[in-house]
mmCIF file of C-alpha atoms in Angstrom:
data_model
loop_
_atom_site.group_PDB
_atom_site.id
_atom_site.type_symbol
_atom_site.label_atom_id
_atom_site.label_comp_id
_atom_site.label_asym_id
_atom_site.label_seq_id
_atom_site.Cartn_x
_atom_site.Cartn_y
_atom_site.Cartn_z
ATOM 1 C CA PHE A 145 -72.219 -39.121 -42.149
ATOM 2 C CA LEU A 146 -73.852 -42.291 -43.409
ATOM 3 C CA ILE A 147 -75.361 -43.412 -40.090
ATOM 4 C CA PRO A 148 -78.238 -40.822 -40.154
ATOM 5 C CA VAL A 149 -78.629 -41.211 -43.929
ATOM 6 C CA ALA A 150 -79.265 -44.986 -43.487
ATOM 7 C CA CYS A 151 -81.634 -44.244 -40.698
ATOM 8 C CA ALA A 152 -83.514 -41.562 -42.651
ATOM 9 C CA LEU A 153 -83.962 -44.101 -45.541
ATOM 10 C CA GLY A 154 -85.134 -46.776 -43.054
ATOM 11 C CA VAL A 155 -82.496 -49.188 -44.310
ATOM 12 C CA ASP A 156 -81.327 -51.840 -41.808
ATOM 13 C CA THR A 157 -77.577 -51.354 -41.996
ATOM 14 C CA THR A 158 -74.413 -52.821 -40.497
ATOM 15 C CA PHE A 159 -71.318 -50.585 -40.273
ATOM 16 C CA ILE A 160 -67.882 -52.199 -40.246
ATOM 17 C CA GLY A 161 -64.486 -50.581 -40.057
ATOM 18 C CA SER A 162 -60.897 -50.986 -39.015
ATOM 19 C CA GLY A 163 -57.919 -49.061 -37.685
ATOM 20 C CA ARG A 164 -59.007 -46.155 -35.405
ATOM 21 C CA LEU A 165 -62.434 -45.827 -36.958
ATOM 22 C CA PRO A 166 -64.164 -48.230 -34.525
ATOM 23 C CA GLU A 167 -62.926 -46.129 -31.635
ATOM 24 C CA ARG A 168 -64.516 -42.922 -32.783
ATOM 25 C CA PRO A 169 -67.438 -41.925 -30.561
ATOM 26 C CA ILE A 170 -71.007 -41.858 -31.916
ATOM 27 C CA THR A 171 -72.521 -40.867 -28.567
ATOM 28 C CA PRO A 172 -74.810 -38.058 -29.908
ATOM 29 C CA TYR A 173 -76.567 -40.509 -32.241
ATOM 30 C CA LEU A 174 -76.852 -43.171 -29.559
ATOM 31 C CA GLU A 175 -78.459 -40.664 -27.223
ATOM 32 C CA GLU A 176 -80.889 -39.036 -29.689
ATOM 33 C CA PHE A 177 -81.838 -41.483 -32.432
ATOM 34 C CA PRO A 178 -83.715 -43.957 -30.206
ATOM 35 C CA LYS A 179 -86.073 -41.097 -29.358
ATOM 36 C CA HIS A 180 -86.768 -40.920 -33.123
ATOM 37 C CA GLY A 181 -87.564 -44.528 -34.013
ATOM 38 C CA VAL A 182 -84.079 -46.000 -34.455
ATOM 39 C CA THR A 183 -82.614 -48.957 -32.638
ATOM 40 C CA PHE A 184 -78.872 -49.536 -32.282
ATOM 41 C CA ASP A 185 -77.157 -52.847 -31.734
ATOM 42 C CA TYR A 186 -73.922 -51.383 -30.459
ATOM 43 C CA ASN A 187 -71.250 -52.607 -28.091
ATOM 44 C CA ASN A 188 -68.764 -49.702 -28.074
ATOM 45 C CA THR A 189 -67.086 -50.676 -31.312
ATOM 46 C CA MET A 190 -67.625 -51.903 -34.858
ATOM 47 C CA PRO A 191 -69.337 -53.741 -36.341
ATOM 48 C CA PHE A 192 -72.650 -52.287 -35.194
ATOM 49 C CA SER A 193 -76.174 -52.214 -36.618
ATOM 50 C CA VAL A 194 -79.055 -49.750 -36.948
ATOM 51 C CA SER A 195 -82.675 -50.484 -37.739
ATOM 52 C CA GLY A 196 -85.876 -48.537 -37.953
ATOM 53 C CA LYS A 197 -86.779 -45.329 -39.744
ATOM 54 C CA LEU A 198 -85.743 -41.967 -38.371
ATOM 55 C CA THR A 199 -88.524 -39.532 -37.582
ATOM 56 C CA GLY A 200 -88.299 -35.760 -37.423
ATOM 57 C CA GLY A 201 -88.457 -33.517 -34.362
ATOM 58 C CA LYS A 202 -85.900 -32.034 -32.062
ATOM 59 C CA PHE A 203 -82.341 -33.398 -31.893
ATOM 60 C CA TYR A 204 -80.201 -32.193 -28.966
ATOM 61 C CA ILE A 205 -76.623 -32.541 -30.082
ATOM 62 C CA SER A 206 -73.341 -31.443 -28.413
ATOM 63 C CA GLY A 207 -71.258 -29.269 -30.685
ATOM 64 C CA GLY A 208 -68.132 -30.013 -28.772
ATOM 65 C CA ILE A 209 -67.286 -33.534 -30.006
ATOM 66 C CA SER A 210 -67.294 -33.215 -33.780
ATOM 67 C CA SER A 211 -68.995 -31.102 -36.426
ATOM 68 C CA GLN A 212 -69.402 -34.368 -38.382
ATOM 69 C CA PHE A 213 -72.494 -35.250 -36.327
ATOM 70 C CA ILE A 214 -74.138 -32.051 -37.394
ATOM 71 C CA THR A 215 -73.241 -32.653 -41.070
ATOM 72 C CA GLY A 216 -74.513 -36.176 -40.941
ATOM 73 C CA LEU A 217 -77.867 -35.031 -39.631
ATOM 74 C CA LEU A 218 -78.130 -32.151 -42.090
ATOM 75 C CA LEU A 219 -77.709 -34.636 -44.919
ATOM 76 C CA ALA A 220 -80.481 -36.813 -43.619
ATOM 77 C CA LEU A 221 -83.109 -34.464 -42.154
ATOM 78 C CA PRO A 222 -84.410 -33.001 -45.501
ATOM 79 C CA MET A 223 -85.568 -36.525 -46.428
ATOM 80 C CA LEU A 224 -87.795 -36.980 -43.358
ATOM 81 C CA ASP A 225 -91.545 -36.469 -43.519
ATOM 82 C CA GLY A 226 -91.660 -33.918 -40.720
ATOM 83 C CA ASP A 227 -89.718 -30.800 -39.875
ATOM 84 C CA SER A 228 -86.664 -31.055 -37.616
ATOM 85 C CA GLU A 229 -84.473 -28.929 -35.364
ATOM 86 C CA ILE A 230 -80.860 -29.469 -34.407
ATOM 87 C CA ILE A 231 -80.459 -27.860 -30.967
ATOM 88 C CA LEU A 232 -76.853 -27.386 -29.992
ATOM 89 C CA THR A 233 -76.190 -28.081 -26.325
ATOM 90 C CA SER A 234 -72.608 -26.595 -26.409
ATOM 91 C CA HIS A 235 -70.510 -24.444 -28.640
ATOM 92 C CA LEU A 236 -70.081 -25.878 -32.159
ATOM 93 C CA GLU A 237 -66.511 -26.821 -32.960
ATOM 94 C CA SER A 238 -65.243 -26.412 -36.549
ATOM 95 C CA LYS A 239 -68.358 -24.485 -37.658
ATOM 96 C CA PRO A 240 -66.894 -23.829 -41.144
ATOM 97 C CA TYR A 241 -67.257 -27.483 -41.984
ATOM 98 C CA VAL A 242 -71.013 -27.214 -41.252
ATOM 99 C CA ASP A 243 -71.150 -24.064 -43.415
ATOM 100 C CA ILE A 244 -69.650 -26.086 -46.303
ATOM 101 C CA THR A 245 -72.411 -28.742 -45.783
ATOM 102 C CA ILE A 246 -75.185 -26.160 -45.806
ATOM 103 C CA GLY A 247 -73.849 -24.543 -48.951
ATOM 104 C CA THR A 248 -73.631 -27.913 -50.681
ATOM 105 C CA LEU A 249 -77.164 -28.835 -49.603
ATOM 106 C CA LYS A 250 -78.425 -25.597 -51.104
ATOM 107 C CA ASP A 251 -76.738 -26.435 -54.436
ATOM 108 C CA TYR A 252 -78.653 -29.687 -54.455
ATOM 109 C CA GLY A 253 -82.020 -28.092 -53.737
ATOM 110 C CA CYS A 254 -82.295 -28.485 -49.902
ATOM 111 C CA GLU A 255 -82.544 -25.514 -47.634
ATOM 112 C CA VAL A 256 -81.288 -25.308 -43.960
ATOM 113 C CA GLN A 257 -82.140 -22.336 -41.825
ATOM 114 C CA THR A 258 -79.851 -21.194 -39.104
ATOM 115 C CA ALA A 259 -81.631 -20.794 -35.723
ATOM 116 C CA GLU A 260 -80.545 -19.143 -32.501
ATOM 117 C CA ASN A 261 -79.180 -22.442 -30.995
ATOM 118 C CA GLY A 262 -78.726 -24.584 -34.046
ATOM 119 C CA TYR A 263 -80.535 -25.306 -37.277
ATOM 120 C CA PHE A 264 -84.077 -25.793 -38.647
ATOM 121 C CA VAL A 265 -84.650 -28.148 -41.483
ATOM 122 C CA LYS A 266 -88.031 -28.618 -43.270
ATOM 123 C CA GLY A 267 -89.005 -32.169 -44.032
ATOM 124 C CA GLY A 268 -90.205 -33.497 -47.358
ATOM 125 C CA GLN A 269 -87.512 -31.857 -49.369
ATOM 126 C CA GLN A 270 -86.124 -33.380 -52.551
ATOM 127 C CA TYR A 271 -82.559 -33.530 -53.619
ATOM 128 C CA GLU A 272 -82.124 -32.209 -57.149
ATOM 129 C CA PRO A 273 -79.231 -32.852 -59.598
ATOM 130 C CA PHE A 274 -76.585 -30.213 -59.648
ATOM 131 C CA SER A 275 -73.844 -29.350 -62.162
ATOM 132 C CA GLY A 276 -70.967 -27.151 -61.024
ATOM 133 C CA ALA A 277 -67.296 -26.972 -60.217
ATOM 134 C CA VAL A 278 -65.810 -28.402 -56.970
ATOM 135 C CA GLU A 279 -63.750 -25.896 -55.093
ATOM 136 C CA GLY A 280 -60.038 -26.470 -54.652
ATOM 137 C CA ASP A 281 -59.239 -27.911 -51.247
ATOM 138 C CA TYR A 282 -57.468 -25.632 -48.839
ATOM 139 C CA SER A 283 -56.648 -28.425 -46.445
ATOM 140 C CA GLN A 284 -54.545 -30.136 -49.065
ATOM 141 C CA ALA A 285 -53.221 -26.844 -50.426
ATOM 142 C CA ALA A 286 -52.017 -26.027 -46.879
ATOM 143 C CA VAL A 287 -49.327 -28.694 -47.249
ATOM 144 C CA LEU A 288 -47.895 -26.999 -50.344
ATOM 145 C CA CYS A 289 -48.387 -23.522 -48.905
ATOM 146 C CA CYS A 290 -46.383 -24.516 -45.838
ATOM 147 C CA ALA A 291 -43.690 -25.958 -48.112
ATOM 148 C CA GLY A 292 -43.611 -22.522 -49.739
ATOM 149 C CA ALA A 293 -43.181 -20.898 -46.337
ATOM 150 C CA LEU A 294 -40.242 -23.185 -45.696
ATOM 151 C CA GLY A 295 -38.349 -21.997 -48.811
ATOM 152 C CA HIS A 296 -39.766 -24.032 -51.698
ATOM 153 C CA ASP A 297 -41.148 -21.987 -54.603
ATOM 154 C CA ILE A 298 -44.662 -23.410 -55.212
ATOM 155 C CA THR A 299 -47.747 -21.718 -56.616
ATOM 156 C CA VAL A 300 -51.118 -23.406 -55.921
ATOM 157 C CA THR A 301 -53.937 -22.813 -58.352
ATOM 158 C CA HIS A 302 -57.779 -23.097 -58.317
ATOM 159 C CA LEU A 303 -58.299 -21.824 -54.766
ATOM 160 C CA SER A 304 -61.273 -19.559 -54.412
ATOM 161 C CA PRO A 305 -60.761 -16.393 -52.420
ATOM 162 C CA VAL A 306 -64.444 -16.457 -51.398
ATOM 163 C CA THR A 307 -65.126 -19.712 -49.573
ATOM 164 C CA THR A 308 -66.720 -21.223 -46.441
ATOM 165 C CA GLN A 309 -63.669 -23.473 -46.012
ATOM 166 C CA GLY A 310 -62.198 -22.842 -42.573
ATOM 167 C CA ASP A 311 -58.805 -24.151 -43.751
ATOM 168 C CA ARG A 312 -58.298 -21.013 -45.716
ATOM 169 C CA ALA A 313 -56.977 -19.855 -42.352
ATOM 170 C CA ILE A 314 -53.692 -21.359 -43.456
ATOM 171 C CA LEU A 315 -52.967 -18.083 -45.297
ATOM 172 C CA ARG A 316 -53.320 -15.748 -42.240
ATOM 173 C CA HIS A 317 -51.559 -18.258 -40.010
ATOM 174 C CA LEU A 318 -48.555 -18.348 -42.372
ATOM 175 C CA MET A 319 -48.516 -14.570 -42.543
ATOM 176 C CA ALA A 320 -48.570 -14.526 -38.713
ATOM 177 C CA LEU A 321 -45.444 -16.635 -38.841
ATOM 178 C CA GLY A 322 -43.704 -14.153 -41.110
ATOM 179 C CA ALA A 323 -44.285 -15.765 -44.523
ATOM 180 C CA THR A 324 -45.263 -13.717 -47.575
ATOM 181 C CA VAL A 325 -48.610 -14.614 -49.222
ATOM 182 C CA GLU A 326 -49.443 -13.457 -52.739
ATOM 183 C CA GLU A 327 -52.929 -14.009 -54.268
ATOM 184 C CA SER A 328 -54.017 -13.412 -57.866
ATOM 185 C CA ASP A 329 -56.638 -14.978 -60.154
ATOM 186 C CA ASN A 330 -57.290 -17.967 -57.802
ATOM 187 C CA HIS A 331 -53.514 -18.559 -57.582
ATOM 188 C CA ILE A 332 -51.704 -18.503 -54.261
ATOM 189 C CA ARG A 333 -47.910 -18.221 -53.868
ATOM 190 C CA VAL A 334 -46.312 -18.437 -50.428
ATOM 191 C CA LYS A 335 -42.680 -17.235 -50.045
ATOM 192 C CA ALA A 336 -40.354 -17.809 -47.130
ATOM 193 C CA GLY A 337 -39.674 -14.833 -45.001
ATOM 194 C CA LYS A 338 -37.850 -14.541 -41.687
ATOM 195 C CA LEU A 339 -40.182 -16.909 -39.862
ATOM 196 C CA HIS A 340 -40.846 -16.102 -36.243
ATOM 197 C CA GLY A 341 -42.984 -17.662 -33.479
ATOM 198 C CA ALA A 342 -46.703 -16.973 -33.171
ATOM 199 C CA THR A 343 -49.802 -18.143 -31.370
ATOM 200 C CA LEU A 344 -52.162 -19.785 -33.817
ATOM 201 C CA ASP A 345 -55.748 -20.842 -33.088
ATOM 202 C CA MET A 346 -56.732 -24.237 -34.562
ATOM 203 C CA HIS A 347 -60.272 -24.124 -33.285
ATOM 204 C CA ASP A 348 -61.949 -24.063 -36.745
ATOM 205 C CA CYS A 349 -59.177 -25.636 -38.744
ATOM 206 C CA PRO A 350 -57.747 -28.702 -36.929
ATOM 207 C CA ASP A 351 -56.728 -30.584 -40.131
ATOM 208 C CA ILE A 352 -54.034 -28.073 -40.968
ATOM 209 C CA ALA A 353 -52.503 -28.165 -37.449
ATOM 210 C CA PRO A 354 -49.853 -30.843 -38.139
ATOM 211 C CA ILE A 355 -48.339 -29.112 -41.214
ATOM 212 C CA LEU A 356 -48.476 -25.770 -39.492
ATOM 213 C CA ALA A 357 -46.695 -27.239 -36.424
ATOM 214 C CA LEU A 358 -43.809 -28.249 -38.796
ATOM 215 C CA THR A 359 -43.637 -24.694 -40.205
ATOM 216 C CA ALA A 360 -43.700 -23.267 -36.734
ATOM 217 C CA GLN A 361 -40.996 -25.706 -35.614
ATOM 218 C CA LEU A 362 -38.598 -24.116 -38.077
ATOM 219 C CA ALA A 363 -39.511 -20.575 -37.101
ATOM 220 C CA GLU A 364 -37.381 -18.571 -34.684
ATOM 221 C CA GLY A 365 -38.675 -18.403 -31.125
ATOM 222 C CA GLU A 366 -41.691 -20.070 -29.464
ATOM 223 C CA SER A 367 -44.985 -20.869 -31.137
ATOM 224 C CA ARG A 368 -48.196 -22.233 -29.647
ATOM 225 C CA LEU A 369 -50.949 -23.938 -31.592
ATOM 226 C CA THR A 370 -54.099 -23.677 -29.469
ATOM 227 C CA HIS A 371 -57.336 -25.694 -29.358
ATOM 228 C CA CYS A 372 -55.882 -28.887 -30.829
ATOM 229 C CA GLY A 373 -57.817 -31.333 -28.606
ATOM 230 C CA ARG A 374 -59.905 -32.819 -31.376
ATOM 231 C CA LEU A 375 -56.759 -33.980 -33.133
ATOM 232 C CA ARG A 376 -56.826 -36.914 -30.684
ATOM 233 C CA LEU A 377 -59.966 -38.323 -32.378
ATOM 234 C CA LYS A 378 -58.604 -38.532 -35.935
ATOM 235 C CA GLU A 379 -57.105 -41.525 -37.839
ATOM 236 C CA CYS A 380 -54.438 -41.429 -35.145
ATOM 237 C CA ASP A 381 -53.955 -39.207 -32.132
ATOM 238 C CA ARG A 382 -52.622 -36.407 -34.332
ATOM 239 C CA LEU A 383 -51.712 -34.217 -31.408
ATOM 240 C CA ALA A 384 -49.391 -36.879 -29.951
ATOM 241 C CA ALA A 385 -48.156 -38.007 -33.407
ATOM 242 C CA THR A 386 -47.244 -34.491 -34.524
ATOM 243 C CA VAL A 387 -45.234 -33.851 -31.375
ATOM 244 C CA GLU A 388 -43.560 -37.310 -31.682
ATOM 245 C CA ILE A 389 -42.560 -36.880 -35.334
ATOM 246 C CA LEU A 390 -41.107 -33.437 -34.802
ATOM 247 C CA ASN A 391 -39.084 -34.579 -31.793
ATOM 248 C CA LEU A 392 -37.878 -37.688 -33.613
ATOM 249 C CA LEU A 393 -36.625 -35.540 -36.450
ATOM 250 C CA GLY A 394 -34.741 -33.231 -34.063
ATOM 251 C CA GLY A 395 -37.316 -30.604 -33.235
ATOM 252 C CA ASP A 396 -38.420 -29.311 -29.855
ATOM 253 C CA ALA A 397 -42.157 -29.821 -29.448
ATOM 254 C CA LYS A 398 -44.452 -30.732 -26.608
ATOM 255 C CA ALA A 399 -48.141 -31.085 -25.804
ATOM 256 C CA ASP A 400 -49.501 -28.716 -23.204
ATOM 257 C CA GLY A 401 -53.094 -29.839 -22.597
ATOM 258 C CA ASP A 402 -54.856 -29.171 -25.875
ATOM 259 C CA ASP A 403 -52.041 -26.988 -27.201
ATOM 260 C CA ILE A 404 -48.858 -27.796 -29.159
ATOM 261 C CA VAL A 405 -45.889 -25.750 -28.028
ATOM 262 C CA LEU A 406 -42.848 -25.509 -30.279
ATOM 263 C CA HIS A 407 -39.422 -23.980 -29.662
ATOM 264 C CA GLY A 408 -37.959 -23.155 -33.008
ATOM 265 C CA VAL A 409 -34.894 -25.025 -34.406
ATOM 266 C CA LYS A 410 -32.817 -23.952 -37.437
ATOM 267 C CA GLN A 411 -32.573 -27.504 -38.869
ATOM 268 C CA LEU A 412 -34.048 -30.948 -38.567
ATOM 269 C CA ARG A 413 -31.785 -33.925 -38.350
ATOM 270 C CA GLY A 414 -33.804 -36.774 -39.849
ATOM 271 C CA GLY A 415 -32.032 -40.128 -40.126
ATOM 272 C CA VAL A 416 -34.792 -42.060 -38.395
ATOM 273 C CA THR A 417 -37.630 -44.488 -39.184
ATOM 274 C CA LEU A 418 -40.953 -43.050 -38.164
ATOM 275 C CA PRO A 419 -43.759 -45.160 -36.757
ATOM 276 C CA ASN A 420 -46.673 -46.286 -38.927
ATOM 277 C CA TYR A 421 -49.465 -43.971 -37.940
ATOM 278 C CA GLY A 422 -51.888 -45.083 -40.713
ATOM 279 C CA ASP A 423 -52.858 -41.396 -41.233
ATOM 280 C CA HIS A 424 -52.661 -39.415 -44.437
ATOM 281 C CA ARG A 425 -51.874 -36.179 -42.637
ATOM 282 C CA MET A 426 -48.872 -37.696 -40.961
ATOM 283 C CA VAL A 427 -47.578 -38.972 -44.321
ATOM 284 C CA MET A 428 -47.824 -35.436 -45.749
ATOM 285 C CA LEU A 429 -46.191 -33.918 -42.636
ATOM 286 C CA ALA A 430 -43.273 -36.382 -42.757
ATOM 287 C CA SER A 431 -42.667 -35.873 -46.494
ATOM 288 C CA ILE A 432 -42.426 -32.071 -46.263
ATOM 289 C CA ALA A 433 -40.336 -32.340 -43.089
ATOM 290 C CA ALA A 434 -37.928 -34.604 -44.993
ATOM 291 C CA THR A 435 -37.072 -31.746 -47.367
ATOM 292 C CA LYS A 436 -35.801 -29.787 -44.376
ATOM 293 C CA CYS A 437 -33.770 -32.649 -42.837
ATOM 294 C CA GLU A 438 -30.104 -33.214 -42.935
ATOM 295 C CA GLN A 439 -30.604 -36.947 -43.486
ATOM 296 C CA PRO A 440 -33.290 -39.023 -45.177
ATOM 297 C CA ILE A 441 -36.204 -40.453 -43.241
ATOM 298 C CA GLU A 442 -38.163 -43.670 -43.564
ATOM 299 C CA MET A 443 -41.849 -44.162 -42.974
ATOM 300 C CA ASP A 444 -44.121 -47.173 -43.191
ATOM 301 C CA GLY A 445 -47.797 -47.045 -44.032
ATOM 302 C CA ILE A 446 -47.597 -44.425 -46.745
ATOM 303 C CA GLU A 447 -50.621 -45.975 -48.440
ATOM 304 C CA ALA A 448 -52.679 -44.001 -45.874
ATOM 305 C CA ILE A 449 -52.237 -41.169 -48.320
ATOM 306 C CA ASP A 450 -54.748 -42.787 -50.667
ATOM 307 C CA LYS A 451 -57.565 -41.620 -48.390
ATOM 308 C CA SER A 452 -57.347 -37.998 -49.464
ATOM 309 C CA TRP A 453 -54.709 -37.534 -52.181
ATOM 310 C CA PRO A 454 -53.751 -40.725 -54.036
ATOM 311 C CA GLU A 455 -51.495 -38.748 -56.420
ATOM 312 C CA TYR A 456 -49.639 -36.965 -53.667
ATOM 313 C CA LEU A 457 -46.301 -38.641 -53.977
ATOM 314 C CA LYS A 458 -46.308 -38.166 -57.735
ATOM 315 C CA VAL A 459 -46.934 -34.490 -57.213
ATOM 316 C CA TYR A 460 -44.192 -34.498 -54.503
ATOM 317 C CA GLN A 461 -41.708 -35.999 -56.903
ATOM 318 C CA MET A 462 -42.790 -33.744 -59.814
ATOM 319 C CA LEU A 463 -41.971 -30.729 -57.576
ATOM 320 C CA GLY A 464 -38.510 -32.133 -56.849
ATOM 321 C CA GLY A 465 -39.096 -34.262 -53.733
ATOM 322 C CA LYS A 466 -37.226 -37.503 -53.597
ATOM 323 C CA CYS A 467 -38.855 -40.700 -52.386
ATOM 324 C CA GLU A 468 -38.612 -44.363 -53.143
#
């Protein structure tokens, strides 16, 4: 997100990072930004530097790598002197995340117009202060909703029924697996039913795939989570890590191309030490899985949870989870 912002401001910037972050591709920026006044000093990893000031115009961006490239540009383009167009050269993956960005930009006084093959952004716009409430996060709520589907009685509050968040799909996916979902006054309660296998499309909601895979693993019959390819580009290879964790715990999971295929089991064994994935989603997956295991599990690197939910383990313990 910050690469185009730094370029729009004309600030010479060096980006540093660790873990899997240096491996994440920035190809769309490398291909387009030099046409718009920006120079990269980049050798396929971090640290790398950018210099020059981004100019407006047409940006041809693939939508198939990550929606984050579109979001980053949308944050930057209103600040440019001239008008700009984002022209998508392929289908946009995870479009709801871009919709969230556009809605937030509007709150802060910047307009984005949807075009036939992308987006049009007028230059010379000015960000304005905004006062309002931040929506509850469906991607985090999905962890607790899945726990509900697995037999824990949890009600999650402050979740708007009208939202651009693609991760609200967790509710229909859980219903497809046989869980009961009750909604009232921004409260959501998910109850366990007789869970059965289903085919679930992760195209627009990849972040909730790991915890859904756990739920499907404990459903009767076969389930398939489709369009999970982009999980490979996260803090870890989440597609491989999800399959590995479930199998280590006594499940029956496999990767089939970009899909995760699960043959339901009645119980997970546990009694293992899981690898350190350095990924907050894997910490949440393992912790909920532990509540359905016959034996305790151990996991290193739980500080990864601080990225998105620093209070998670306290909430987990408050709800009755046991960890030390």
